[in-house]
Coordinates of C-alpha atoms in Angstrom, one line a residue:
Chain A
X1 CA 83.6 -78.8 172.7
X2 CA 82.8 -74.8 173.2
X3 CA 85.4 -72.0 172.9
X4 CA 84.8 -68.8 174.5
X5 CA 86.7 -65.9 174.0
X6 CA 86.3 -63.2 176.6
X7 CA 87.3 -59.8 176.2
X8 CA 90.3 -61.2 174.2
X9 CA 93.3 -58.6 173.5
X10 CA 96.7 -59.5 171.7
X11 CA 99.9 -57.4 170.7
X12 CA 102.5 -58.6 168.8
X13 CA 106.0 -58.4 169.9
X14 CA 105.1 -56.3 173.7
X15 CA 107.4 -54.2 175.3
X16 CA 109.6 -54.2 172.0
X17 CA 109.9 -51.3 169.5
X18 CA 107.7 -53.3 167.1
X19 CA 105.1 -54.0 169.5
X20 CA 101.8 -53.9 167.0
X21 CA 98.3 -54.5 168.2
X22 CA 96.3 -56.9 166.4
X23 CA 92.6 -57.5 168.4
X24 CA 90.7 -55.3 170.7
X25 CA 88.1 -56.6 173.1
X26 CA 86.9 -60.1 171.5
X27 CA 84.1 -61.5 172.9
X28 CA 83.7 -64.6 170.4
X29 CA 81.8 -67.9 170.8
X30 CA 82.1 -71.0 168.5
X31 CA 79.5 -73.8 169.7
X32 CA 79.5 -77.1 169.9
X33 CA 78.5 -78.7 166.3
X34 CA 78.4 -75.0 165.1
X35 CA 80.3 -74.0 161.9
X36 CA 81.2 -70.8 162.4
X37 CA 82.5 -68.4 160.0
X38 CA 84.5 -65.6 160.1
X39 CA 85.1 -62.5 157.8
X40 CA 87.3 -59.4 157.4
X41 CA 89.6 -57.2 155.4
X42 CA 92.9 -58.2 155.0
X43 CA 95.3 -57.4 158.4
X44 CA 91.8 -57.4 160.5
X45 CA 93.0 -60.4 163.0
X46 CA 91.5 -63.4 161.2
X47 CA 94.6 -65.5 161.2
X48 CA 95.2 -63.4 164.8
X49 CA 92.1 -65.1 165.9
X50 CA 92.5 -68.3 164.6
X51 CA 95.9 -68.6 166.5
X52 CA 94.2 -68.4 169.7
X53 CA 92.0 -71.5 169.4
X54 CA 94.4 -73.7 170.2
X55 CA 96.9 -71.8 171.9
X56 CA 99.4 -71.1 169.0
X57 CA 99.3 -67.8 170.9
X58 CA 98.1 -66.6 174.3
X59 CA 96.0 -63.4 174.5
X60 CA 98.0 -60.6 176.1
X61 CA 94.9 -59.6 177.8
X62 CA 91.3 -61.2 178.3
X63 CA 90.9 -65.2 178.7
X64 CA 89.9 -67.8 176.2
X65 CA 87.8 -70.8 177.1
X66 CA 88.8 -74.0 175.1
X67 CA 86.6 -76.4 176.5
X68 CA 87.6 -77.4 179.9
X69 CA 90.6 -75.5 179.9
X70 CA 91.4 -71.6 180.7
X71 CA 94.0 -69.9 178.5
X72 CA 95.1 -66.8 180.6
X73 CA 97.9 -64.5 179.8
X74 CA 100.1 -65.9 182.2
X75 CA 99.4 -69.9 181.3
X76 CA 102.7 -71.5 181.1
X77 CA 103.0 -73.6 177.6
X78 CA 103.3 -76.6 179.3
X79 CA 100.7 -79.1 178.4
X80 CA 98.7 -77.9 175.9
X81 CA 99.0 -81.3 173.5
X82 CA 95.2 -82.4 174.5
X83 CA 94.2 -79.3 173.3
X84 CA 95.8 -79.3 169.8
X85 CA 94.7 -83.1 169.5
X86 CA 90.8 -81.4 170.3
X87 CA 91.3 -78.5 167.9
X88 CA 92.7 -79.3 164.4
X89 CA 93.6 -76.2 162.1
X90 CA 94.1 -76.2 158.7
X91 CA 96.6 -73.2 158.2
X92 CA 96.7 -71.4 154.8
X93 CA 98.6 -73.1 151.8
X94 CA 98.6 -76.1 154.2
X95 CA 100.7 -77.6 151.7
X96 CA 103.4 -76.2 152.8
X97 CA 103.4 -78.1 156.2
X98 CA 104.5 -81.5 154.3
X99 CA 107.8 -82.8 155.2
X100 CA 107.7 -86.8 155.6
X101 CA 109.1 -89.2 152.9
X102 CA 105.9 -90.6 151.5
X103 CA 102.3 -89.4 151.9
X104 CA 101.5 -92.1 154.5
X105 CA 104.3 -91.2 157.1
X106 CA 103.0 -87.5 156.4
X107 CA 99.6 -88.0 157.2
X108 CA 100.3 -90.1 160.3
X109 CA 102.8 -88.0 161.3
X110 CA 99.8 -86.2 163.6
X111 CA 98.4 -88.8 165.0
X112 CA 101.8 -90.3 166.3
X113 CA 102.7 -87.3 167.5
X114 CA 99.5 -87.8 170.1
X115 CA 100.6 -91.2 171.1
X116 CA 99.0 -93.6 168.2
X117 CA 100.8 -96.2 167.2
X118 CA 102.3 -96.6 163.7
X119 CA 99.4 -98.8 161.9
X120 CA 97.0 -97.6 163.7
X121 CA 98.3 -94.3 162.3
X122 CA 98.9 -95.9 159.0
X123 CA 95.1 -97.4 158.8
X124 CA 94.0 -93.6 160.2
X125 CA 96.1 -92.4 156.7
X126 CA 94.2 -94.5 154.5
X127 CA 90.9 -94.0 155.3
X128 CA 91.7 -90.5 155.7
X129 CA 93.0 -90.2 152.1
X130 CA 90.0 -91.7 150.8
X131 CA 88.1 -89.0 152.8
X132 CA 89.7 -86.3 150.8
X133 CA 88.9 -87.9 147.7
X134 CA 92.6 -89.2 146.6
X135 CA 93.6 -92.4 145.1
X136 CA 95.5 -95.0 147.9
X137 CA 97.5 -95.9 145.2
X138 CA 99.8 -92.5 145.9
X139 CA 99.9 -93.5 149.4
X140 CA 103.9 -94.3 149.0
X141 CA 104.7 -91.4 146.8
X142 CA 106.4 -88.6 148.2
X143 CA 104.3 -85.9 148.9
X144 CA 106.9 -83.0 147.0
X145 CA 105.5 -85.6 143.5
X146 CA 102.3 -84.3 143.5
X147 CA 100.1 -82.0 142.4
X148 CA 99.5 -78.3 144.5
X149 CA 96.0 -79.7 144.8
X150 CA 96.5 -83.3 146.1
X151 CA 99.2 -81.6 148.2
X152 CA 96.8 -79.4 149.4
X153 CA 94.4 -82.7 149.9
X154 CA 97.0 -84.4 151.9
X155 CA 97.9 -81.6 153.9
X156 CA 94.2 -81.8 155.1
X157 CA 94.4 -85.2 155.4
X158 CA 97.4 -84.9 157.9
X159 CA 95.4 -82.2 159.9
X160 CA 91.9 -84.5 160.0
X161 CA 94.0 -87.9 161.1
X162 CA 94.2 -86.6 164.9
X163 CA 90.5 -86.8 164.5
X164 CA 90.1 -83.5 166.1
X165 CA 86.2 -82.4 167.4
X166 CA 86.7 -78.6 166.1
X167 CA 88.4 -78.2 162.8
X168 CA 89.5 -74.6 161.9
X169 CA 90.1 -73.5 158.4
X170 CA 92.0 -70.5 157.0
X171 CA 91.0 -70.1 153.4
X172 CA 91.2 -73.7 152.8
X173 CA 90.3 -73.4 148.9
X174 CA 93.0 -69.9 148.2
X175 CA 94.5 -71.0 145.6
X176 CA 91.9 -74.1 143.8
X177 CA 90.3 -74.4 140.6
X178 CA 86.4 -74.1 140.9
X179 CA 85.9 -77.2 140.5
X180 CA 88.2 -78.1 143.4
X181 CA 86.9 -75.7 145.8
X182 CA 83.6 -76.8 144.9
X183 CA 84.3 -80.4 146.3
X184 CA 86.9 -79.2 149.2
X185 CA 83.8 -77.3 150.4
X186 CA 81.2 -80.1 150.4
X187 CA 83.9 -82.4 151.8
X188 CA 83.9 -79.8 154.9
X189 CA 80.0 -79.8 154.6
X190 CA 79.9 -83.5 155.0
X191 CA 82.5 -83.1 157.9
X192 CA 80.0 -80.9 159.8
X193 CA 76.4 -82.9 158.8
X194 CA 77.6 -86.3 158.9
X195 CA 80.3 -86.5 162.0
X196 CA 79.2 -83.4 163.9
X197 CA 82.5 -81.3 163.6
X198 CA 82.7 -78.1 164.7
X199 CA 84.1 -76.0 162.2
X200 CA 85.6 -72.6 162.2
X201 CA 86.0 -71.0 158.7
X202 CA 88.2 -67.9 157.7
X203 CA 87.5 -66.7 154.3
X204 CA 86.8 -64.0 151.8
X205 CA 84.3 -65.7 149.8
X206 CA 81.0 -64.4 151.2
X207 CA 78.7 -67.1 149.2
X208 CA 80.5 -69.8 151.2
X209 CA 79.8 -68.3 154.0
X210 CA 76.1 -67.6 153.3
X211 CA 75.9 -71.4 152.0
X212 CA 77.7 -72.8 155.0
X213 CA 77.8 -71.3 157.9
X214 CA 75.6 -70.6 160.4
X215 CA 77.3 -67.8 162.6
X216 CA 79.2 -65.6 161.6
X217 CA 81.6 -62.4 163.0
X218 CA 82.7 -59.9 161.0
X219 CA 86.0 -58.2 161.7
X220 CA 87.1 -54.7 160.9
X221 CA 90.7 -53.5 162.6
X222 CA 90.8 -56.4 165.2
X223 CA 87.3 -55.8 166.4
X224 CA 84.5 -57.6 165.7
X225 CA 81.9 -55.3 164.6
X226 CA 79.1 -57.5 163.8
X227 CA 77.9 -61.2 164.4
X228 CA 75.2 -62.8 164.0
X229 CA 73.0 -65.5 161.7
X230 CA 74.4 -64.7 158.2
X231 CA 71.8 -64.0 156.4
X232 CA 71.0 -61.3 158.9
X233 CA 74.4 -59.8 158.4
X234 CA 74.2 -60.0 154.6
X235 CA 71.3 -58.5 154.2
X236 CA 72.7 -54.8 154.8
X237 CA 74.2 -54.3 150.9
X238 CA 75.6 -51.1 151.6
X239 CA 77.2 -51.6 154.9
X240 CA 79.3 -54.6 153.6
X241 CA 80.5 -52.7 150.6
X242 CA 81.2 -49.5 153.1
X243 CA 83.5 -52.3 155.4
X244 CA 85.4 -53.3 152.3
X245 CA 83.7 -57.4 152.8
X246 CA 81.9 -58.3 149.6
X247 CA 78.5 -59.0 148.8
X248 CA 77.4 -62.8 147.9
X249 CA 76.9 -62.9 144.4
X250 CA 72.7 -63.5 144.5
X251 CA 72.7 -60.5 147.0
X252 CA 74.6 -58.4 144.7
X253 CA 72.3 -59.7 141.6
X254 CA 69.2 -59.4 143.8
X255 CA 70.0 -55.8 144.5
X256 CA 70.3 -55.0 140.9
X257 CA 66.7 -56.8 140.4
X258 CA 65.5 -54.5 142.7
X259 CA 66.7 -50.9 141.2
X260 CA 65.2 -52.6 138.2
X261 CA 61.9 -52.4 140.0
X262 CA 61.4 -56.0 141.4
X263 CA 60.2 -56.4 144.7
X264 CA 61.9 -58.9 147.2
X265 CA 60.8 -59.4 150.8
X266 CA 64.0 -60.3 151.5
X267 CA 67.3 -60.0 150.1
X268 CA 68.1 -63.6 149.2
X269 CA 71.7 -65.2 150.1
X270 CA 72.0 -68.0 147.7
X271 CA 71.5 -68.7 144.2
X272 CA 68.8 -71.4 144.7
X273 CA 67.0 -69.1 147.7
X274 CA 67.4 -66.2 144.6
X275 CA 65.4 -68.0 142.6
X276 CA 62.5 -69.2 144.7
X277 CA 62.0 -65.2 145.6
X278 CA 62.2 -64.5 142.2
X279 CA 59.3 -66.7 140.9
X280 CA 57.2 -65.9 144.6
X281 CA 57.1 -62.7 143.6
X282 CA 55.7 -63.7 140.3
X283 CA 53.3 -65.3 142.2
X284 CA 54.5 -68.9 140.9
X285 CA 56.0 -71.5 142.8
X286 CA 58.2 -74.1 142.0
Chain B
X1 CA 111.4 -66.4 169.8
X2 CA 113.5 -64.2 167.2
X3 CA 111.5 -60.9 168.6
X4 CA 114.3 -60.4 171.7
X5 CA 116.9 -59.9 168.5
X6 CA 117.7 -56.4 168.5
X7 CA 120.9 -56.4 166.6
X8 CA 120.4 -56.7 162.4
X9 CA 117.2 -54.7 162.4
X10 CA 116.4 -51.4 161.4
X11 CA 114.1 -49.4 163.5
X12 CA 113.1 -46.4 161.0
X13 CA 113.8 -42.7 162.0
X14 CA 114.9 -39.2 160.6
X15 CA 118.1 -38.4 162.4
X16 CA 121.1 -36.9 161.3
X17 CA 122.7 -40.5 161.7
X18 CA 119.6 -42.1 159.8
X19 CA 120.3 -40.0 156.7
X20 CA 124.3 -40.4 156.8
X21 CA 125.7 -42.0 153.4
X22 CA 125.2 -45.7 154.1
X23 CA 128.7 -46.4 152.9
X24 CA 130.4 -43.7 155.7
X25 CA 128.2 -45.8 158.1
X26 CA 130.0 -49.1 156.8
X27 CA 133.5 -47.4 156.9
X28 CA 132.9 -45.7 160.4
X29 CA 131.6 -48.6 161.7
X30 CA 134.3 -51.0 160.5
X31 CA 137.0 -48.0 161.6
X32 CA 135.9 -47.3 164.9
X33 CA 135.8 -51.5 166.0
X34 CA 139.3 -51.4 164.7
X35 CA 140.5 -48.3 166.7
X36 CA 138.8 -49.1 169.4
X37 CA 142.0 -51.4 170.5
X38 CA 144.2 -48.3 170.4
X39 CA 142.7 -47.1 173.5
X40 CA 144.3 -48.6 176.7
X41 CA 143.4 -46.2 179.7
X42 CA 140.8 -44.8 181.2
X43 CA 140.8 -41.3 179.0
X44 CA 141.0 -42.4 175.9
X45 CA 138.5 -45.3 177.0
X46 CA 136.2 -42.7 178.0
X47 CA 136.8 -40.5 174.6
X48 CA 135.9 -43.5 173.1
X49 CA 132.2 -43.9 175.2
X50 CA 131.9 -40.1 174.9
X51 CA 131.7 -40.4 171.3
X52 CA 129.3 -43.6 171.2
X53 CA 126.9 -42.0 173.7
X54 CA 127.0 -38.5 171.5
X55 CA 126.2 -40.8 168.0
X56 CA 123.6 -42.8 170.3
X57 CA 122.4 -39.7 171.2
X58 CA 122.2 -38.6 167.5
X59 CA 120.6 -40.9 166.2
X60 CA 117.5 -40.7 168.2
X61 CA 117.0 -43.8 169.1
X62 CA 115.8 -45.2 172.7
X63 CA 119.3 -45.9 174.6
X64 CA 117.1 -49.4 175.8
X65 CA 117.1 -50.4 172.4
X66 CA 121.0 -50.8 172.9
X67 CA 121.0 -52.2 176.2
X68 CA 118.5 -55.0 174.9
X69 CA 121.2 -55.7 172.0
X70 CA 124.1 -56.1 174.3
X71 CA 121.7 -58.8 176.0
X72 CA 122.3 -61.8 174.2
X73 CA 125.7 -61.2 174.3
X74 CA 125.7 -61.0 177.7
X75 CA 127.5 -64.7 178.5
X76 CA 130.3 -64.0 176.5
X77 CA 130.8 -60.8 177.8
X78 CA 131.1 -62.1 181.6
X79 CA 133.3 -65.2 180.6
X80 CA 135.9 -63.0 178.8
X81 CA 135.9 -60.3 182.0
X82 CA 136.1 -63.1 185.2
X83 CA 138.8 -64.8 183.1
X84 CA 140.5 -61.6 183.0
X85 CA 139.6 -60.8 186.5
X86 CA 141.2 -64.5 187.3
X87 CA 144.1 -65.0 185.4
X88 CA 146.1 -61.7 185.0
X89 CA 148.8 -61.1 186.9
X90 CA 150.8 -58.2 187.9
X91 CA 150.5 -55.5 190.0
X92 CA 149.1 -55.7 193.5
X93 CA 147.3 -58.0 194.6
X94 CA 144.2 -57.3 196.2
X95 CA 143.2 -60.9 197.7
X96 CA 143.5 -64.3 196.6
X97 CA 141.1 -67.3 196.4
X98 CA 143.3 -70.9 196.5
X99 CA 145.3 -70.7 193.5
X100 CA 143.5 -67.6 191.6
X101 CA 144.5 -64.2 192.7
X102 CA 142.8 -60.9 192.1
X103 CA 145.4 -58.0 190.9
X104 CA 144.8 -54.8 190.4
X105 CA 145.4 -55.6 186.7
X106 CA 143.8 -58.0 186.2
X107 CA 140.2 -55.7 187.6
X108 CA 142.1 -53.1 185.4
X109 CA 141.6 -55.0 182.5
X110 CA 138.5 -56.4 182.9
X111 CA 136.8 -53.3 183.1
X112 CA 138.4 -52.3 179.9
X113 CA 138.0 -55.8 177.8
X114 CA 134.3 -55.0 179.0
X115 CA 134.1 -51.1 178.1
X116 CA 135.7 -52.8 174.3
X117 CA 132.6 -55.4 173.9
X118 CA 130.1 -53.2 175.1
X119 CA 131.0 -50.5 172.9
X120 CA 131.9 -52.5 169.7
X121 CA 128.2 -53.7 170.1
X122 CA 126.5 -50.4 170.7
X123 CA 128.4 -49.2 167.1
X124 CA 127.3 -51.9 165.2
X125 CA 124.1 -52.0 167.0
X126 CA 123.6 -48.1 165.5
X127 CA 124.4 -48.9 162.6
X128 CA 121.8 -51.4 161.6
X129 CA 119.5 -50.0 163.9
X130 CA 119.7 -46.9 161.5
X131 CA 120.4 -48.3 158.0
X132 CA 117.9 -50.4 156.0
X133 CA 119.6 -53.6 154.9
X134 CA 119.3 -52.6 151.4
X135 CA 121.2 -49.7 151.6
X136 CA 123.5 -51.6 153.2
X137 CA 124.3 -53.8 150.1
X138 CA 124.3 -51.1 148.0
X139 CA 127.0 -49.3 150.2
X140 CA 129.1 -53.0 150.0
X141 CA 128.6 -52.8 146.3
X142 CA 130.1 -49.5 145.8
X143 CA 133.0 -50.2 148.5
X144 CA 133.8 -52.8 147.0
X145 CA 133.7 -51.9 143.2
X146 CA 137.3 -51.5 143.0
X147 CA 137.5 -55.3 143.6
X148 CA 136.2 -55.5 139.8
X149 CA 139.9 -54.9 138.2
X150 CA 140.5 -58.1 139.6
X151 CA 137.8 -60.0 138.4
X152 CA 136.1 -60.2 141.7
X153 CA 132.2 -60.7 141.2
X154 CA 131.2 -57.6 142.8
X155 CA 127.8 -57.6 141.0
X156 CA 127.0 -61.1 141.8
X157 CA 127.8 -61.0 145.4
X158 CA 126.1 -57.7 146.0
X159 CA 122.6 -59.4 144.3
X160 CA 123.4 -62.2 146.5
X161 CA 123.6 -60.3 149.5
X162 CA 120.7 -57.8 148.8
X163 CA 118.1 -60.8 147.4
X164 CA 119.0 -62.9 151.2
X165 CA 118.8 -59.6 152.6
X166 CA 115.3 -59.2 151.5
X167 CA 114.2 -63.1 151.9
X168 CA 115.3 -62.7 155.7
X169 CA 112.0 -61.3 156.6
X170 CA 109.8 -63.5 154.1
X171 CA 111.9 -66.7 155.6
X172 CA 111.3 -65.8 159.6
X173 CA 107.5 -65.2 158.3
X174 CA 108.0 -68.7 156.8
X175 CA 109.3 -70.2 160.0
X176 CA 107.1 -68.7 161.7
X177 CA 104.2 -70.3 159.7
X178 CA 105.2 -73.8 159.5
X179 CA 106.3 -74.1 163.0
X180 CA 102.7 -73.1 164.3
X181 CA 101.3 -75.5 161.8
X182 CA 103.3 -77.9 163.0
X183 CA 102.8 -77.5 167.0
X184 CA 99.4 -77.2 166.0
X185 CA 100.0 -81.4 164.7
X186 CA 101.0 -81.5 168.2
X187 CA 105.1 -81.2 167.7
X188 CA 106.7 -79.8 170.8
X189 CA 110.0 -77.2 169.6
X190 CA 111.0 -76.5 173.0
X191 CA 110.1 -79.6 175.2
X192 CA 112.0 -83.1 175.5
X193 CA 115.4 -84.1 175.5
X194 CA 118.3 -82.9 173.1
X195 CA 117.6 -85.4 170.6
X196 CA 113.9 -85.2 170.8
X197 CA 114.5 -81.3 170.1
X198 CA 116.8 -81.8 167.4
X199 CA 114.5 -84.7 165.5
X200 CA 112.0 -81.7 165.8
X201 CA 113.4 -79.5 163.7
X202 CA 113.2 -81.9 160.9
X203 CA 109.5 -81.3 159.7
X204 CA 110.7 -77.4 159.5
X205 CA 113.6 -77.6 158.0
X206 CA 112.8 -79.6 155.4
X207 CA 109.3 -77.8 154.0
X208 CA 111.8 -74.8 154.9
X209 CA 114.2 -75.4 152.6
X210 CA 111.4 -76.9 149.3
X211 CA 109.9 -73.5 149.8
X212 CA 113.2 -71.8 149.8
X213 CA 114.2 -73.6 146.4
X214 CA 111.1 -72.8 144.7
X215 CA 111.0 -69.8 145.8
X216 CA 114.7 -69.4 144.6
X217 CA 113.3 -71.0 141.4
X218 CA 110.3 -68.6 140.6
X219 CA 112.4 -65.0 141.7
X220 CA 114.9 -66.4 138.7
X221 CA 112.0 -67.2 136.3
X222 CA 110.8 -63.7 137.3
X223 CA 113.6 -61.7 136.5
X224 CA 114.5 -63.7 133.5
X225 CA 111.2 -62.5 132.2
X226 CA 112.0 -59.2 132.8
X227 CA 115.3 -59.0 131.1
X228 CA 117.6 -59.9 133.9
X229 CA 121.3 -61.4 131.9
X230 CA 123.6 -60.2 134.7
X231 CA 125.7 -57.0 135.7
X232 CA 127.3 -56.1 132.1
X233 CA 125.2 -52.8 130.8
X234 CA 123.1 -52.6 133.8
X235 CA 122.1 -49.0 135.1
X236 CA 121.1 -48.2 139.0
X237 CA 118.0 -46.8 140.6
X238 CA 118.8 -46.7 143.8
X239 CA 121.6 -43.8 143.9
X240 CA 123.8 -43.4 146.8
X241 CA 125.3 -39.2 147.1
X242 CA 127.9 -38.3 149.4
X243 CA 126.8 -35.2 151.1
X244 CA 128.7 -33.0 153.4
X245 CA 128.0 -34.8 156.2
X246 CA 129.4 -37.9 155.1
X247 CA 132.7 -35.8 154.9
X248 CA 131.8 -34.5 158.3
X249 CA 131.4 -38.1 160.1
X250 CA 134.9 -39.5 158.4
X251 CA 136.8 -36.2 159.8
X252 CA 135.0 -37.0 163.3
X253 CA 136.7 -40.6 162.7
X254 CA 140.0 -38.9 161.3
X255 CA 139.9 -36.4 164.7
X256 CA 139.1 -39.4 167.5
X257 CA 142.1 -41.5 166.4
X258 CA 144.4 -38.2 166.8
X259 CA 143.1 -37.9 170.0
X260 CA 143.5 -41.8 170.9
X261 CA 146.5 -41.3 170.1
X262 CA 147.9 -38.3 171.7
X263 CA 146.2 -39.7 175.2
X264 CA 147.2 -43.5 174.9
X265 CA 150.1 -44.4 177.2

């Protein structure tokens, strides 16, 4: 399922005294089996953004595509459960969305809500738990008895049970130990490879985004002021530090290489593409 | 949803009613509301919206701003004046519907139960529009120091008041958050029966109030750490001075109930 965003404005609060603007002009397109990222200082519209792909919020001005169905100004908010079953979005700190009595009730809580009966729902919450990589054995504890990070894992959980087609992630590892983000990360990867998800990612690490993604939009101000194949974007050092983004850690490194005099064709994105243009331009191959 | 409130927020500014004392805002506010039922005829009623409409004026502030906050009040306003239109009696009568008449009283007085709501709200709307809740606390705190001879928590209850005061914001922020992620796990807040709405609310009220209680939990930890052990010894950084002004805005006070009362019938 394609979204389309076109010409996309959005104010906060309009016609009030704290009427605030948050995006300008967005033009945006996630594809079909894509995973998308997108990038920005803090207060440039990511979460803005990310409202508008399942019609949390309606653009003030502009339309947005979400698959079949046209998100004008003026839509009415009637009607818009299909499109929230299509689109799943993890939210930042997700865990704070847990309410339910036991982890099972929480995770099926989404899938009921789109008309799924209750073991059907409750079969959807096992296999869902063992997708995120927890034990089934705290299937009937209450979700307030665990940790922040299996909270965090059933909180995603909850979201992937309505088995949505695009799944949209703010920041879904703020917060983890390495070690969990690493996994979190690869679970998404998996996601995307193995089931075709489309996934939309909000973050502020640029080596995920490099590793990951393979669009992404950067957003400065609630404008998007560049797009394109990441390792395009990346590969202007100077510009991302000027914009306040960050620099992947093996472009940072690689830069350093080169005021140290080594020659790269190509400013490399990732640790493992670092070191294959590292020992090319020793003229050795590994 | 909670962007049509107008009333209880503070719109910033740099009027001569912005910089007023925050505790002669309290007092004036509190004063006028109760003078406000000494008027009963049209001149003192129109001293009295004379002398909202010149602090309105004052303060800078859009006069929409305090059209939008009478708004919501708007039913209750219109119950209390065709009740009053209905069912006073006296005077002549100007025509009659079945059993409920329409005196001249009775429109008398519903014109002046309306001028009382309408200015009662535009006060209190000023003064929040033009006072930052935290200088509102403080102002409670020093009113109600004297309260201390009695044993009266003044302390406790002003920390009370100025902590919910600034976890009103981080809370509607809250709401705000676990509602969308909520809708977006397809819950509907506004469709559906009664019960249907009410049943709802449960999957943000209760994340609402964990977050509150940690939250509630880690400010304590937090000011334990920094040496918090209650009011005894305490100093203050956030001074309040009485300028002339203040002085100035109590007389005004002092010099419309002499006038109320020299005009009332």
């Amino acid at each position: 399922m394609d979204i389309q965003f076109e010409k996309v404005s959005f104010e906060y609060q309009p016609n009030t005294p704290f009427a605030q603007k948050a995006l300008w002009d967005i033009d945006l397109s996630v594809k079909s089996g894509s995973y998308t990222a997108i990038v920005g200082h803090t207060g440039s519209g990511k979460s803005t953004i990310l409202q508008h792909l399942n019609a949390l919020v309606k653009p003030t001005e502009g339309r947005v595509l979400i698959g079949e169905r046209e998100i004008l100004p003026t839509t009415n908010n009637k009607n818009l459960k299909p499109i929230r079953k299509k689109v799943g979005i993890v939210f930042q700190f997700p865990e704070a969305q847990l309410f339910d009595e036991t982890v099972e009730k929480d995770i099926s809580f989404g899938p009921m809500n789109f008309g799924i009966s209750a073991e059907e729902a409750a079969k959807i919450a096992r296999e869902m738990l063992a997708l995120v990589g927890l034990p089934e054995e705290i299937l009937h504890k209450s979700p307030f008895d665990l940790s922040g990070g299996q909270m965090r894992r059933v909180a995603i959980a909850g979201v992937l049970a309505m088995q949505p087609e695009v799944l949209v992630l703010d920041e879904p590892t703020a917060g983890l130990d390495p070690q969990g983000r690493k996994e979190m990360m690869e679970m998404f990867k998996e996601l995307h490879e193995k089931h075709g998800m489309t996934i939309v990612l909000v973050t502020h690490l640029m080596d995920d985004v490099t590793s990951f993604a393979d669009k992404v939009y950067v957003l400065e101000k609630g404008r998007i002021v560049k797009s394109g194949v990441p390792s395009e974007v990346f590969q202007n050092v100077e510009w991302l530090n000027e914009k306040h983004i960050g620099v992947p850690q093996a472009a940072a490194f690689a830069k350093k290489l080169e005021r140290a005099g080594v020659q790269l064709e190509r400013l490399p994105m990732t640790t493992e593409e670092l070191v294959n243009a590292f020992f090319e331009n020793r003229g050795e191959h590994i | 949803m909670m962007d049509k409130l107008i009333l209880g927020r503070f719109i910033p500014g740099d009027s001569v009613i912005h910089r007023l004392d925050p505790r002669a805002k309290l007092i004036a506010t509190f004063y006028f509301i109760m003078i406000i039922f000494l008027a009963n005829n049209a001149i003192t009623y129109g001293i009295l919206t004379i002398f909202t409409l010149l602090a309105i004026f004052l303060s800078g502030l859009s006069f929409s701003f305090f059209l939008k906050g009478v708004r919501p009040m708007l039913f209750l306003i219109l119950f209390t004046v065709l009740l009053q239109i209905f069912f006073t009696t006296g005077g002549k009568e100007l025509f009659a519907i079945g059993p409920l008449k329409i005196t001249e009283f009775g429109l008398v007085n519903a014109g002046f139960i309306f001028m009382r709501f309408v200015l009662i709200i535009f006060i209190s709307t000023l003064m929040t529009l033009s006072t930052t809740p935290l200088s509102l606390s403080d102002a409670l705190e020093s009113i109600l120091s004297p309260l201390n001879a009695i044993k009266f928590p003044v302390h406790e209850i002003s920390l009370m008041l100025s902590i919910a005061l600034r976890f009103v914001p981080t809370l509607m922020d809250e709401t705000e958050k676990i509602m969308n992620a909520q809708r977006a796990r397809g819950v509907d807040f506004s469709e559906g029966s009664l019960i249907q709405k009410m049943k709802a609310v449960v999957p943000l009220l209760i994340p609402l109030f964990v977050s509150s209680f940690k939250r509630a939990e880690d400010l304590s930890d937090a000011m334990e750490a920094r040496g918090y052990q209650g009011g005894e010894g305490r100093t203050r950084y956030r001074k309040l001075d009485w300028a002339k002004r203040d002085s100035i805005s109590i007389g005004a006070m002092a010099l419309l109930t002499l006038f109320l009362f020299l005009f009332r019938r």
